[in-house]
mmCIF file of C-alpha atoms in Angstrom:
data_model
loop_
_atom_site.group_PDB
_atom_site.id
_atom_site.type_symbol
_atom_site.label_atom_id
_atom_site.label_comp_id
_atom_site.label_asym_id
_atom_site.label_seq_id
_atom_site.Cartn_x
_atom_site.Cartn_y
_atom_site.Cartn_z
ATOM 1 C CA UNK A 15 0.000 0.000 0.000
ATOM 2 C CA UNK A 16 3.081 2.231 -0.366
ATOM 3 C CA UNK A 17 5.171 3.517 -3.213
ATOM 4 C CA UNK A 18 8.293 1.299 -3.458
ATOM 5 C CA UNK A 19 11.105 2.926 -1.488
ATOM 6 C CA UNK A 20 13.493 2.654 -4.435
ATOM 7 C CA UNK A 21 11.325 5.095 -6.384
ATOM 8 C CA UNK A 22 10.161 7.485 -3.688
ATOM 9 C CA UNK A 23 10.998 11.144 -4.100
ATOM 10 C CA UNK A 24 12.720 12.854 -1.199
ATOM 11 C CA UNK A 25 9.611 14.890 -0.358
ATOM 12 C CA UNK A 26 7.364 11.822 -0.442
ATOM 13 C CA UNK A 27 9.756 9.915 1.810
ATOM 14 C CA UNK A 28 9.972 12.833 4.226
ATOM 15 C CA UNK A 29 6.167 13.040 4.390
ATOM 16 C CA UNK A 30 6.017 9.325 5.252
ATOM 17 C CA UNK A 31 8.592 9.592 8.019
ATOM 18 C CA UNK A 32 6.913 12.706 9.406
ATOM 19 C CA UNK A 33 3.840 10.560 10.135
ATOM 20 C CA UNK A 34 5.683 8.211 12.502
ATOM 21 C CA UNK A 35 4.307 8.046 16.034
ATOM 22 C CA UNK A 36 6.221 8.717 18.126
ATOM 23 C CA UNK A 37 8.049 11.185 15.937
ATOM 24 C CA UNK A 38 11.517 10.172 14.833
ATOM 25 C CA UNK A 39 14.463 12.400 15.740
ATOM 26 C CA UNK A 40 15.313 14.730 12.835
ATOM 27 C CA UNK A 41 18.774 13.167 12.369
ATOM 28 C CA UNK A 42 17.255 9.689 12.088
ATOM 29 C CA UNK A 43 14.742 10.964 9.514
ATOM 30 C CA UNK A 44 17.551 12.493 7.438
ATOM 31 C CA UNK A 45 19.630 9.299 7.628
ATOM 32 C CA UNK A 46 16.658 7.143 6.617
ATOM 33 C CA UNK A 47 15.871 9.432 3.700
ATOM 34 C CA UNK A 48 19.491 9.376 2.506
ATOM 35 C CA UNK A 49 19.546 5.577 2.729
ATOM 36 C CA UNK A 50 16.281 5.196 0.836
ATOM 37 C CA UNK A 51 17.419 7.572 -1.916
ATOM 38 C CA UNK A 52 20.797 5.829 -2.213
ATOM 39 C CA UNK A 53 19.102 2.453 -2.800
ATOM 40 C CA UNK A 54 17.805 3.780 -6.114
ATOM 41 C CA UNK A 55 21.330 3.489 -7.505
ATOM 42 C CA UNK A 56 20.972 -0.304 -7.592
ATOM 43 C CA UNK A 57 18.315 -0.098 -10.299
ATOM 44 C CA UNK A 58 19.558 3.076 -11.990
ATOM 45 C CA UNK A 59 23.197 2.109 -12.415
ATOM 46 C CA UNK A 60 22.767 -1.339 -13.987
ATOM 47 C CA UNK A 61 20.097 -1.907 -16.641
ATOM 48 C CA UNK A 62 20.756 -5.631 -16.235
ATOM 49 C CA UNK A 63 19.241 -5.602 -12.745
ATOM 50 C CA UNK A 64 15.523 -6.339 -13.207
ATOM 51 C CA UNK A 65 12.962 -4.750 -10.923
ATOM 52 C CA UNK A 66 9.250 -5.506 -10.662
ATOM 53 C CA UNK A 67 7.347 -3.114 -8.426
ATOM 54 C CA UNK A 68 3.817 -3.921 -7.289
ATOM 55 C CA UNK A 69 1.836 -0.870 -6.201
ATOM 56 C CA UNK A 70 -1.749 -0.787 -5.038
ATOM 57 C CA UNK A 71 -3.900 1.928 -6.562
ATOM 58 C CA UNK A 72 -4.538 3.265 -3.052
ATOM 59 C CA UNK A 73 -0.852 4.192 -2.723
ATOM 60 C CA UNK A 74 -1.073 6.156 -5.963
ATOM 61 C CA UNK A 75 -4.127 8.074 -4.817
ATOM 62 C CA UNK A 76 -2.856 9.030 -1.359
ATOM 63 C CA UNK A 77 -1.732 12.630 -1.432
ATOM 64 C CA UNK A 78 1.250 12.006 0.781
ATOM 65 C CA UNK A 79 2.775 15.413 1.489
ATOM 66 C CA UNK A 80 0.014 17.229 -0.402
ATOM 67 C CA UNK A 81 -0.977 17.649 -4.022
ATOM 68 C CA UNK A 82 2.386 19.008 -5.267
ATOM 69 C CA UNK A 83 4.405 16.218 -3.634
ATOM 70 C CA UNK A 84 1.951 13.551 -4.827
ATOM 71 C CA UNK A 85 2.084 14.809 -8.414
ATOM 72 C CA UNK A 86 5.893 14.854 -8.372
ATOM 73 C CA UNK A 87 5.879 11.309 -6.964
ATOM 74 C CA UNK A 88 3.617 10.054 -9.752
ATOM 75 C CA UNK A 89 5.845 11.781 -12.324
ATOM 76 C CA UNK A 90 8.833 9.979 -10.832
ATOM 77 C CA UNK A 91 7.046 6.628 -11.147
ATOM 78 C CA UNK A 92 6.213 7.329 -14.786
ATOM 79 C CA UNK A 93 9.845 8.252 -15.458
ATOM 80 C CA UNK A 94 11.126 5.102 -13.753
ATOM 81 C CA UNK A 95 8.632 2.916 -15.628
ATOM 82 C CA UNK A 96 10.414 3.848 -18.859
ATOM 83 C CA UNK A 97 13.606 2.086 -17.765
ATOM 84 C CA UNK A 98 14.066 -1.169 -19.709
ATOM 85 C CA UNK A 99 14.739 -3.110 -16.511
ATOM 86 C CA UNK A 100 11.753 -1.750 -14.545
ATOM 87 C CA UNK A 101 8.199 -3.079 -14.583
ATOM 88 C CA UNK A 102 5.719 -1.235 -12.394
ATOM 89 C CA UNK A 103 2.472 -3.152 -11.942
ATOM 90 C CA UNK A 104 -0.575 -1.556 -10.337
ATOM 91 C CA UNK A 105 -3.116 -3.568 -8.391
ATOM 92 C CA UNK A 106 -6.375 -1.752 -9.166
ATOM 93 C CA UNK A 107 -9.204 -1.217 -6.697
ATOM 94 C CA UNK A 108 -11.238 -3.494 -8.983
ATOM 95 C CA UNK A 109 -9.000 -6.492 -8.152
ATOM 96 C CA UNK A 110 -11.026 -8.927 -6.110
ATOM 97 C CA UNK A 111 -8.653 -9.361 -3.228
ATOM 98 C CA UNK A 112 -5.043 -10.321 -3.179
ATOM 99 C CA UNK A 113 -2.866 -12.152 -0.650
ATOM 100 C CA UNK A 114 -0.619 -9.266 0.414
ATOM 101 C CA UNK A 115 -3.131 -6.550 1.250
ATOM 102 C CA UNK A 116 -1.418 -4.204 3.687
ATOM 103 C CA UNK A 117 2.097 -5.642 3.377
ATOM 104 C CA UNK A 118 5.108 -3.701 2.183
ATOM 105 C CA UNK A 119 7.637 -6.259 1.063
ATOM 106 C CA UNK A 120 10.685 -6.515 -1.133
ATOM 107 C CA UNK A 121 11.873 -9.847 -2.503
ATOM 108 C CA UNK A 122 15.486 -9.867 -3.654
ATOM 109 C CA UNK A 123 16.346 -12.735 -5.976
ATOM 110 C CA UNK A 124 20.070 -13.417 -5.843
ATOM 111 C CA UNK A 125 22.276 -15.007 -8.496
ATOM 112 C CA UNK A 126 22.102 -18.145 -6.389
ATOM 113 C CA UNK A 127 18.597 -18.914 -5.004
ATOM 114 C CA UNK A 128 19.884 -19.888 -1.563
ATOM 115 C CA UNK A 129 20.913 -16.237 -1.102
ATOM 116 C CA UNK A 130 17.410 -14.849 -1.821
ATOM 117 C CA UNK A 131 16.004 -12.555 0.872
ATOM 118 C CA UNK A 132 12.598 -11.055 1.596
ATOM 119 C CA UNK A 133 12.252 -7.832 3.561
ATOM 120 C CA UNK A 134 8.977 -6.794 5.164
ATOM 121 C CA UNK A 135 8.634 -3.204 6.378
ATOM 122 C CA UNK A 136 6.843 -2.516 9.624
ATOM 123 C CA UNK A 137 6.390 0.554 11.803
ATOM 124 C CA UNK A 138 9.259 -0.645 14.006
ATOM 125 C CA UNK A 139 11.651 -1.344 11.143
ATOM 126 C CA UNK A 140 12.520 -3.945 8.554
ATOM 127 C CA UNK A 141 12.286 -7.690 9.162
ATOM 128 C CA UNK A 142 14.333 -10.021 6.936
ATOM 129 C CA UNK A 143 13.450 -13.575 5.917
ATOM 130 C CA UNK A 144 15.755 -16.067 4.251
ATOM 131 C CA UNK A 145 14.602 -19.588 5.094
ATOM 132 C CA UNK A 146 13.554 -21.675 2.071
ATOM 133 C CA UNK A 147 10.011 -22.165 3.410
ATOM 134 C CA UNK A 148 9.476 -18.468 4.129
ATOM 135 C CA UNK A 149 10.880 -17.476 0.741
ATOM 136 C CA UNK A 150 8.671 -19.992 -1.079
ATOM 137 C CA UNK A 151 5.630 -18.543 0.695
ATOM 138 C CA UNK A 152 6.592 -14.975 -0.177
ATOM 139 C CA UNK A 153 7.333 -15.910 -3.798
ATOM 140 C CA UNK A 154 3.935 -17.640 -4.091
ATOM 141 C CA UNK A 155 2.176 -14.592 -2.642
ATOM 142 C CA UNK A 156 3.977 -12.322 -5.109
ATOM 143 C CA UNK A 157 3.017 -14.594 -8.007
ATOM 144 C CA UNK A 158 -0.645 -14.401 -6.949
ATOM 145 C CA UNK A 159 -0.500 -10.605 -6.675
ATOM 146 C CA UNK A 160 1.064 -10.311 -10.133
ATOM 147 C CA UNK A 161 -1.910 -12.264 -11.512
ATOM 148 C CA UNK A 162 -4.383 -9.579 -10.360
ATOM 149 C CA UNK A 163 -2.169 -6.612 -11.286
ATOM 150 C CA UNK A 164 -2.520 -4.596 -14.462
ATOM 151 C CA UNK A 165 0.156 -5.140 -17.093
ATOM 152 C CA UNK A 166 2.921 -2.479 -17.379
ATOM 153 C CA UNK A 167 1.129 -0.506 -20.104
ATOM 154 C CA UNK A 168 -2.222 -0.506 -18.289
ATOM 155 C CA UNK A 169 -0.429 0.392 -15.056
ATOM 156 C CA UNK A 170 1.282 3.340 -16.702
ATOM 157 C CA UNK A 171 -2.055 4.517 -18.117
ATOM 158 C CA UNK A 172 -3.638 4.402 -14.656
ATOM 159 C CA UNK A 173 -0.719 6.319 -13.105
ATOM 160 C CA UNK A 174 -1.106 8.975 -15.839
ATOM 161 C CA UNK A 175 -4.857 9.165 -15.209
ATOM 162 C CA UNK A 176 -4.357 9.663 -11.471
ATOM 163 C CA UNK A 177 -1.629 12.273 -12.079
ATOM 164 C CA UNK A 178 -3.964 14.166 -14.412
ATOM 165 C CA UNK A 179 -6.576 14.275 -11.642
ATOM 166 C CA UNK A 180 -4.104 16.207 -9.503
#
């Protein structure tokens, strides 16, 4: 239900962290923002690194940080979706349920499958999973979500439509 951290703008990320209760110390917010922005280099620097981002329509419609910040965030997603190694897939409101509602998760497939890792974000921080059973469950859930998501072209069209509404 969030914009993938790899593609968040600085203002969007700041707006997210400003909602934490209790409030995070300013230094911690700045360090978290810098870390999140630096992770983008993984996808941007190597077109051979594939990335599939699943985003629920609700995340696209939230005006995190206000109208200006939300519009800039959608523009960033559209820009990133043009990368040859990036596929952004939107789960529309019309999807009849999906197995990861509410989760924010990243699955990193390594060159060797035994090094795969799943990360689930929570209000208290990231939790990492690497056991074969856990990874198989996460991979299955992702496969099911991809089945209800719009294809990349339809996803891009929906992002454009929502941006135009702003």
